[in-house]
């Protein structure tokens, strides 16, 4: 008996999941930018959470072939990683 691979895949479900998660990660970025504007710095745990969120958004964007977004998020990630 030959195994058959189901090649049907609903890409829209994956994209909806990506969009929802990206929205949460961008909300975190927005909050961090507001904190920076108000306080001038981020607490180390806020910075670490932001870096994790940006890293995830970057990776997810790359997996979906969204190269321009991947590149932008990579730059944002670098800014926060190497900021004093």
Coordinates of C-alpha atoms in Angstrom, one line a residue:
X1 CA 0.0 0.0 0.0
X2 CA 1.4 3.4 -1.0
X3 CA 1.3 6.3 1.4
X4 CA -0.2 9.4 -0.1
X5 CA 0.7 12.9 0.9
X6 CA -2.1 15.4 1.1
X7 CA -0.8 18.4 -0.9
X8 CA -3.7 20.6 -0.1
X9 CA -2.7 23.4 2.2
X10 CA -4.7 26.5 3.1
X11 CA -2.0 29.2 3.1
X12 CA -4.6 31.8 4.3
X13 CA -4.8 30.0 7.7
X14 CA -1.0 30.3 8.1
X15 CA -1.0 33.9 7.0
X16 CA -3.8 34.8 9.4
X17 CA -1.9 33.2 12.3
X18 CA 1.3 35.2 11.2
X19 CA -0.7 38.4 11.0
X20 CA -2.2 38.0 14.5
X21 CA 1.2 37.1 16.0
X22 CA 2.9 40.0 14.1
X23 CA 0.3 42.4 15.5
X24 CA 1.2 41.4 19.0
X25 CA 4.9 41.7 18.4
X26 CA 4.5 45.1 16.8
X27 CA 2.3 46.3 19.8
X28 CA 5.3 45.3 22.0
X29 CA 7.6 47.4 19.8
X30 CA 5.2 50.3 19.9
X31 CA 5.1 50.1 23.7
X32 CA 8.9 50.0 23.9
X33 CA 9.2 53.0 21.7
X34 CA 6.8 54.9 23.9
X35 CA 8.8 53.9 27.0
X36 CA 12.0 55.1 25.4
X37 CA 10.4 58.4 24.5
X38 CA 9.1 58.9 28.0
X39 CA 11.9 57.4 30.1
X40 CA 14.9 57.5 27.8
X41 CA 15.7 53.8 28.4
X42 CA 14.3 50.3 28.6
X43 CA 14.6 48.0 31.6
X44 CA 16.8 45.0 30.8
X45 CA 13.8 42.6 30.9
X46 CA 11.8 44.9 28.6
X47 CA 14.7 45.0 26.2
X48 CA 15.1 41.2 26.3
X49 CA 11.3 40.7 25.6
X50 CA 11.5 43.2 22.7
X51 CA 14.5 41.4 21.2
X52 CA 12.7 38.0 21.5
X53 CA 9.6 39.5 19.8
X54 CA 11.6 41.1 17.0
X55 CA 13.6 37.9 16.5
X56 CA 10.4 35.9 16.2
X57 CA 8.8 38.4 13.8
X58 CA 12.0 38.4 11.7
X59 CA 12.1 34.6 11.5
X60 CA 8.4 34.2 10.7
X61 CA 8.6 36.9 8.0
X62 CA 11.5 35.1 6.4
X63 CA 9.7 31.7 6.5
X64 CA 6.8 33.3 4.6
X65 CA 9.1 34.8 2.0
X66 CA 8.4 38.4 3.2
X67 CA 12.0 39.5 2.5
X68 CA 11.5 43.3 2.8
X69 CA 9.8 42.9 6.2
X70 CA 12.4 40.4 7.3
X71 CA 15.2 42.9 6.5
X72 CA 13.4 45.9 8.2
X73 CA 12.8 43.8 11.4
X74 CA 16.4 42.6 11.3
X75 CA 17.6 46.2 11.4
X76 CA 15.2 47.1 14.2
X77 CA 16.5 44.1 16.1
X78 CA 20.1 45.2 15.6
X79 CA 19.3 48.7 16.9
X80 CA 18.0 47.4 20.1
X81 CA 20.6 44.7 20.5
X82 CA 23.5 47.1 20.1
X83 CA 22.0 50.2 21.8
X84 CA 23.9 51.4 24.9

